[in-house]
Short mmCIF file of C-alpha atoms in Angstrom, two decimals:
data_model
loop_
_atom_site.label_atom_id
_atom_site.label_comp_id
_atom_site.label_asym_id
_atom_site.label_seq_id
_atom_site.Cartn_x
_atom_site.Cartn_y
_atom_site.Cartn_z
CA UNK A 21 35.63 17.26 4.06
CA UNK A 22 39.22 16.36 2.49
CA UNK A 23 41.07 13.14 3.28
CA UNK A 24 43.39 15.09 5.45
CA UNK A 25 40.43 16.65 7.91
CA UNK A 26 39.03 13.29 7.74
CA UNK A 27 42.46 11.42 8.68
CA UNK A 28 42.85 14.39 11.64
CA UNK A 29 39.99 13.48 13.12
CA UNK A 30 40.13 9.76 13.07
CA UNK A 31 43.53 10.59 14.66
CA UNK A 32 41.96 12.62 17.57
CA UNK A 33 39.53 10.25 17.94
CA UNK A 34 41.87 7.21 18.82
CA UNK A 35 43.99 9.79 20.82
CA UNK A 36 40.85 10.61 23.13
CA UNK A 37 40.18 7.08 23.10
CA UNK A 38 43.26 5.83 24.02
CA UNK A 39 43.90 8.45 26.99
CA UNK A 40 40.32 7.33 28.19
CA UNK A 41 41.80 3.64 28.53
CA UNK A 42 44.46 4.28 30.42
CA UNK A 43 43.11 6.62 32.83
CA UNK A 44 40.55 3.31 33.23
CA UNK A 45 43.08 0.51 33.18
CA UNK A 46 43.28 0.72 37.28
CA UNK A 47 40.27 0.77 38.23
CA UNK A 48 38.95 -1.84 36.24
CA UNK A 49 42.38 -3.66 37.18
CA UNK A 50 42.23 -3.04 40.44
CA UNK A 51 38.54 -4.65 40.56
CA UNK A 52 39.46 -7.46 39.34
CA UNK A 53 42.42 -8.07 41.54
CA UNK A 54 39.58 -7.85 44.07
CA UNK A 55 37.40 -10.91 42.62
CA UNK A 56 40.21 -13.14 42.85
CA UNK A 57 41.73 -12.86 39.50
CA UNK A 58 45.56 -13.27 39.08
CA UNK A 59 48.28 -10.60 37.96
CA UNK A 60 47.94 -11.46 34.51
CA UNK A 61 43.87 -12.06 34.45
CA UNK A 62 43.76 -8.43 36.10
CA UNK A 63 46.12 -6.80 33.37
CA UNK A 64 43.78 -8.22 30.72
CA UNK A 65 40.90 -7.71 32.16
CA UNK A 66 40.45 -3.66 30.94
CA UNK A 67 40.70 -5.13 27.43
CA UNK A 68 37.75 -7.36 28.31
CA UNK A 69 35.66 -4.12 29.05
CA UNK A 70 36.82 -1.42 27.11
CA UNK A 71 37.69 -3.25 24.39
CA UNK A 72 34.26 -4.90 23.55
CA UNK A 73 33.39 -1.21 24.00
CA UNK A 74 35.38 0.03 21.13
CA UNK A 75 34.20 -3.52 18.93
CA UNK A 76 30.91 -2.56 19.53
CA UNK A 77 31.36 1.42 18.56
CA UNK A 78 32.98 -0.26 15.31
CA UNK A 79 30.11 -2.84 14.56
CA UNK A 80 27.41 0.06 15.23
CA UNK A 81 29.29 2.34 12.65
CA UNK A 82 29.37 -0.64 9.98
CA UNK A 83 25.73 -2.43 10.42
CA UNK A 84 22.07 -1.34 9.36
CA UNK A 85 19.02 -2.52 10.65
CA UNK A 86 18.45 -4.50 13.66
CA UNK A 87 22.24 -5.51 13.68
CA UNK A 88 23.00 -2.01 14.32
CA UNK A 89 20.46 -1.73 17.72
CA UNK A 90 21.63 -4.94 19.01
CA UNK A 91 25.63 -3.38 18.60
CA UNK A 92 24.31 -0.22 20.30
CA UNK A 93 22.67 -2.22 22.82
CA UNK A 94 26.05 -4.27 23.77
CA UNK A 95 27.82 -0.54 23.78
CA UNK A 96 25.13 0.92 26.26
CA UNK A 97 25.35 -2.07 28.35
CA UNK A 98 29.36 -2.61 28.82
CA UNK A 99 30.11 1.41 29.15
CA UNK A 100 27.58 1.47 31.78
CA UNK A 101 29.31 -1.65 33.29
CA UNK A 102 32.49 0.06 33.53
CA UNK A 103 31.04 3.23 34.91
CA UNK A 104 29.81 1.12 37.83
CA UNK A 105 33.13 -0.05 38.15
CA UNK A 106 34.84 2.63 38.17
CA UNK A 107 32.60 4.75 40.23
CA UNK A 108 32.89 1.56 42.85
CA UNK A 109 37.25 1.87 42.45
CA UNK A 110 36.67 5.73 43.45
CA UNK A 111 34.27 4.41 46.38
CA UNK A 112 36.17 1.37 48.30
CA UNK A 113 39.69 3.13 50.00
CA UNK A 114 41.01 -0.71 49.86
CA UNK A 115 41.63 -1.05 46.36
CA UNK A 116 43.41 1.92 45.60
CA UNK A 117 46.82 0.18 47.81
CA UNK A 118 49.72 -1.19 46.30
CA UNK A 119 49.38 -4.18 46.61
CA UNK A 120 45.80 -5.26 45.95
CA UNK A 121 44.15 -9.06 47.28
CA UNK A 122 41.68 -10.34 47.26
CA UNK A 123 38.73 -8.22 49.08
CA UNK A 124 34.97 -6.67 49.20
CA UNK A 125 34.14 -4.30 46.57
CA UNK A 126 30.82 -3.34 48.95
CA UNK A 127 30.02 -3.37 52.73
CA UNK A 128 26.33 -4.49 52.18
CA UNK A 129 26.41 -7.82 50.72
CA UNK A 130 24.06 -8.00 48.78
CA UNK A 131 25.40 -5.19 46.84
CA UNK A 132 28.64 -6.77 47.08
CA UNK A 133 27.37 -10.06 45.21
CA UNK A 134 25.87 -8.24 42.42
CA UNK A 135 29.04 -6.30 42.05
CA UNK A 136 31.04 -9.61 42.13
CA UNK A 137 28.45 -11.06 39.67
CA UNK A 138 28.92 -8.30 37.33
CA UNK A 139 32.22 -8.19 37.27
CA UNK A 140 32.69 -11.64 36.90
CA UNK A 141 29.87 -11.91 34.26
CA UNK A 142 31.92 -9.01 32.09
CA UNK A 143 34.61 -11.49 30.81
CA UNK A 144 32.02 -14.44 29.77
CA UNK A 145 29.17 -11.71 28.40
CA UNK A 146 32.47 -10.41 25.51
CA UNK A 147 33.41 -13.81 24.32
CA UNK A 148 29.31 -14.24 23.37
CA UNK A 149 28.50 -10.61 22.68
CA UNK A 150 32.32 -10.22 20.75
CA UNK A 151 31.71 -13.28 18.34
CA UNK A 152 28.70 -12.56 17.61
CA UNK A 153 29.02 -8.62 16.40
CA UNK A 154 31.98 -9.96 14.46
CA UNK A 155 30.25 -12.52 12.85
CA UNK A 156 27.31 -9.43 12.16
CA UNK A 157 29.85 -7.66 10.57
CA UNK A 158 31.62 -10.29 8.50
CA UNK A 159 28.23 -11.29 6.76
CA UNK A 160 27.12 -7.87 6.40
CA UNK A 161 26.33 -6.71 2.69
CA UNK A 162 25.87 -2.74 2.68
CA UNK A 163 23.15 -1.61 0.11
CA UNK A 164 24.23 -0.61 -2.93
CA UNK A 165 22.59 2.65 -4.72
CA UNK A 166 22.33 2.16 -8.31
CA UNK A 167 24.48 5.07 -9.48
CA UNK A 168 23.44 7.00 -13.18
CA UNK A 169 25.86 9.67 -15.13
CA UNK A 170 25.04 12.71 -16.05
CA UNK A 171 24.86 11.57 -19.10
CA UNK A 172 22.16 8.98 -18.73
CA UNK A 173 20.06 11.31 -16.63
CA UNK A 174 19.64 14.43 -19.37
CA UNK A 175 19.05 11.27 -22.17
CA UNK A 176 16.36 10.40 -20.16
CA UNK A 177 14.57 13.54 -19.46
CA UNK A 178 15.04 14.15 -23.18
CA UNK A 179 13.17 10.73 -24.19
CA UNK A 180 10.81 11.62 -21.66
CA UNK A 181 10.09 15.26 -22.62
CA UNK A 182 10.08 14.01 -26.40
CA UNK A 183 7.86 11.23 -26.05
CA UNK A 184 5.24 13.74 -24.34
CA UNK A 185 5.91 16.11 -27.29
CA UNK A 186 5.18 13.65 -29.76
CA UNK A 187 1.62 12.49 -28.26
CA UNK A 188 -1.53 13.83 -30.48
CA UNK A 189 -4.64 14.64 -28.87
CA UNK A 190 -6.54 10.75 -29.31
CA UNK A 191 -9.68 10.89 -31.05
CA UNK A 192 -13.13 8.67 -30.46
CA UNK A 193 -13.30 5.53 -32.32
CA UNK A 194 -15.50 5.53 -35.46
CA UNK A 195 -18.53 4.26 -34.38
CA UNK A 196 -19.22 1.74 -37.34
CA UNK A 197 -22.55 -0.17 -38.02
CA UNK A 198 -23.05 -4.10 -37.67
CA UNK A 199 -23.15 -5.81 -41.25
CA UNK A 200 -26.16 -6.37 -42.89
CA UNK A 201 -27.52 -9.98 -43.09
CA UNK A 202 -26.43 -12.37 -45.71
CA UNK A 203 -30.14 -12.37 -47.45
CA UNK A 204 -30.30 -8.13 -47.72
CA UNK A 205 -28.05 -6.14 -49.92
CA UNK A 206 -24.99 -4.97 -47.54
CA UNK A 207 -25.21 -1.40 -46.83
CA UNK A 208 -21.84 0.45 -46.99
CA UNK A 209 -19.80 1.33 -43.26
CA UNK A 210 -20.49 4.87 -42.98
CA UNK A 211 -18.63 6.67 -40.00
CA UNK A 212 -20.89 8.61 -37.59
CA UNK A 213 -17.90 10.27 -35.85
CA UNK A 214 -15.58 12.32 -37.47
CA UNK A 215 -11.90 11.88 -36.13
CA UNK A 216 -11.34 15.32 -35.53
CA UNK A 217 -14.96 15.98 -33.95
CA UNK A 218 -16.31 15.87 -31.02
CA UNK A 219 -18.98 13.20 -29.98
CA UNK A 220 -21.81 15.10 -29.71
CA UNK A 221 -23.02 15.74 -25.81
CA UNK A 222 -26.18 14.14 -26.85
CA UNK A 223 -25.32 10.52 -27.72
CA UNK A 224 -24.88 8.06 -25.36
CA UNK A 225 -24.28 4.07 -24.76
CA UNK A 226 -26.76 1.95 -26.49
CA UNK A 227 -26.64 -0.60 -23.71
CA UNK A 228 -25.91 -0.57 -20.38
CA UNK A 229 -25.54 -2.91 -17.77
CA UNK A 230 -26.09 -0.28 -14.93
CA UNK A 231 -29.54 0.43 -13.76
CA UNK A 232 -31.34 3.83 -14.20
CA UNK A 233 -32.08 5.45 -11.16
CA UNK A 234 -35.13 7.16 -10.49
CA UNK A 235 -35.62 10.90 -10.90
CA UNK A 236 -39.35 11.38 -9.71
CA UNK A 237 -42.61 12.32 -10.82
CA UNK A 238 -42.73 13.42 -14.98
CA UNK A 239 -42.67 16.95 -15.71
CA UNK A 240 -45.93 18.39 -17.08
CA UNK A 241 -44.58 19.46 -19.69
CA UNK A 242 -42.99 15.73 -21.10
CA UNK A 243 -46.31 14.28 -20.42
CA UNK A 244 -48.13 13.16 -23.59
CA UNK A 245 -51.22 15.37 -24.68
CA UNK A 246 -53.84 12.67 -24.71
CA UNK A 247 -55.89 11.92 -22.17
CA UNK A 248 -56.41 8.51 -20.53
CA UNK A 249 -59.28 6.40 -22.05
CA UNK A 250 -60.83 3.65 -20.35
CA UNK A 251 -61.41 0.33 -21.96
CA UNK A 252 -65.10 1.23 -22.31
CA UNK A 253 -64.09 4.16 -24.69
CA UNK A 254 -61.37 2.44 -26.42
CA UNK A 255 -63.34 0.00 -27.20
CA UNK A 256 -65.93 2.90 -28.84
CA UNK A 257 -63.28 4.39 -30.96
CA UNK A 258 -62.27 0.87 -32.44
CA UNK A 259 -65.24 -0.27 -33.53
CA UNK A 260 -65.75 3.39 -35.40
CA UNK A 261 -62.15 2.56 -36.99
CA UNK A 262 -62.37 -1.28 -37.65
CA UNK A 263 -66.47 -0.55 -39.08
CA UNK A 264 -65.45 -1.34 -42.31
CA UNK A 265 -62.72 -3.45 -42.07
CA UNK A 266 -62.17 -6.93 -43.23
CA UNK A 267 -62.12 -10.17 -41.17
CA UNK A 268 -58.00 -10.57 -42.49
CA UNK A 269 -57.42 -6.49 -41.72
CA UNK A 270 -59.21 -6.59 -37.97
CA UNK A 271 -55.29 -7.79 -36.37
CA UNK A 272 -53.90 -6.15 -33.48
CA UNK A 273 -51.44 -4.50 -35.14
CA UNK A 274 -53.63 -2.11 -36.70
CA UNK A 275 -56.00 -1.68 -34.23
CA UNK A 276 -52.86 -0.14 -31.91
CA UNK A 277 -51.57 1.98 -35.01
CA UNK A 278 -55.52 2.98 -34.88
CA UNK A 279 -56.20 4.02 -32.08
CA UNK A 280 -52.77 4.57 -30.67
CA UNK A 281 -52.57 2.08 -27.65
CA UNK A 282 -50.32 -0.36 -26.24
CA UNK A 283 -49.57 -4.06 -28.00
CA UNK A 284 -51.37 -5.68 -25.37
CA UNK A 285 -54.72 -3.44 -25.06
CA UNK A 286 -54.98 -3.60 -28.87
CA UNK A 287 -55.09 -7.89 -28.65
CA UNK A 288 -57.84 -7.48 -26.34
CA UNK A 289 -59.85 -5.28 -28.64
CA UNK A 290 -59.01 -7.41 -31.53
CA UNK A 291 -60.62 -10.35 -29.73
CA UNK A 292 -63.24 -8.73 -28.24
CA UNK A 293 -64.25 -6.78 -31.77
CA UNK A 294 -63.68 -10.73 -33.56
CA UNK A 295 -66.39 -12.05 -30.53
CA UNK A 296 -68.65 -9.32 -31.78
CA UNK A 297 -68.40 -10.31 -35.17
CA UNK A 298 -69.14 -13.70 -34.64
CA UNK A 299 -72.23 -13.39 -32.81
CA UNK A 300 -73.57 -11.03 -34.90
CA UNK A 301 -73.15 -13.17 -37.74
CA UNK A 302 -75.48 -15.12 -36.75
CA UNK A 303 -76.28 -19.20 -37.06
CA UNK A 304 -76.59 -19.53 -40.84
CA UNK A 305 -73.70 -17.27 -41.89
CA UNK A 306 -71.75 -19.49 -39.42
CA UNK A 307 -73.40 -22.48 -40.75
CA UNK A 308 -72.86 -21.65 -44.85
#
């Protein structure tokens, strides 16, 4: 919308808004005349209600936030005040004479004290709820929206699009060797990994801190050939092997290349094959 639209329609708005005020300026004058208020109290008085009315309508198109419900709040509350009033002017014959003093604005009292109360309370509720949205408005910083040119915009879908262009396909680190130890001739690094290969599916971490989880029983077929062999009969099959062997050859760590058994099995037939030895050796070998 142009300027001039917008101007014509801030124009009918004050128009409607003004013909609305006047066709409210009796009744509301009127009422107070009834509460006791003098000539010039009741020709202000319409300003008291209608006015905060249009202060509020201002504040609630200017704030954000919680300022904005409390200045719709104060709006709601004062036009449904002068409703009341008004509809009570159209009610009570009395008010609408020439010359208006002071008088009931109900039959029932106690619906005439809360009218009195609320009519009174209008003037004293727009001095607190008036200074207030003022002050509301006067400290009120709107939000500003960082703004960007065209200009800026295409550069930086450019950068962006070139940057992505200009990003190669990052291969897998060499995978280099640990250096040799200071007494053995260093071995050259030799890369495992080429940097245009891929790491083969096979190879995996050398270490790693997470636990293996089970899988089950062994297939047959990764099972190892030989059978299981009792101490009895690997005991057999070592002395066959270690028959002919040296006291300085019969160490554990032949006997398990041997006979193909575990570290620990292998010191116990080492042990038990150097008891044998001994006793068989009898008192004067041992002796000489």
């Amino acid at each position: 919308m142009n300027r001039l639209g917008k101007g014509l329609l801030v124009a009918a708005l004050v128009g409607v808004v003004a013909m609305a005020f006047r066709v409210s300026w009796n009744a509301l004058r009127d009422v107070a005349t009834a509460t006791g208020a003098d000539e010039t109290a009741a020709t202000l008085y319409p300003f008291v209600v209608d006015g905060l009315m249009a202060l509020a309508l201002v504040a609630t198109l200017t704030l954000t936030g919680d300022a904005r419900r409390f200045a719709l709040r104060v709006l709601a509350a004062y036009t449904l005040a002068s409703l009341v009033l008004n509809y009570v002017h159209g009610l009570v014959p009395e008010l609408h004479d020439e010359v208006v003093d002071w008088g009931r604005l109900a039959d029932w009292d106690p619906a005439n004290w809360a009218l009195v109360l609320l009519a009174t309370s209008l003037p004293v509720g727009s001095i607190y709820f008036g200074s207030d949205l003022v002050a509301k408005v006067l400290h009120h910083r709107p939000i500003e929206h960082p703004t960007t040119t065209p200009n800026q915009d295409q550069s930086a879908e450019t950068y962006v699009n070139r940057s992505t262009a200009d990003l190669e396909v990052s291969a897998p680190t060499p995978i280099t060797p640990a250096p040799a130890p200071a007494e053995l001739p260093a071995a050259p690094a030799v890369s495992l990994v080429k940097s245009t290969d891929r790491v083969p599916a096979g190879v995996v971490a050398a270490e790693s801190t997470r636990p293996r989880r089970a899988t089950g029983r062994v297939p047959e077929v990764a099972r190892s050939s030989r059978p299981n062999r009792t101490a009895e009969e690997l005991l057999t099959e070592a002395r066959k092997v270690t028959a002919k062997w040296s006291d300085r050859e019969l160490t554990a760590e032949g006997i398990r290349k041997a006979v193909h058994t575990s570290p620990a099995k292998a010191r116990v037939l080492r042990d038990t094959l150097r008891a044998e030895r001994d006793r068989s050796a009898g008192p004067g070998e041992a002796a000489a």
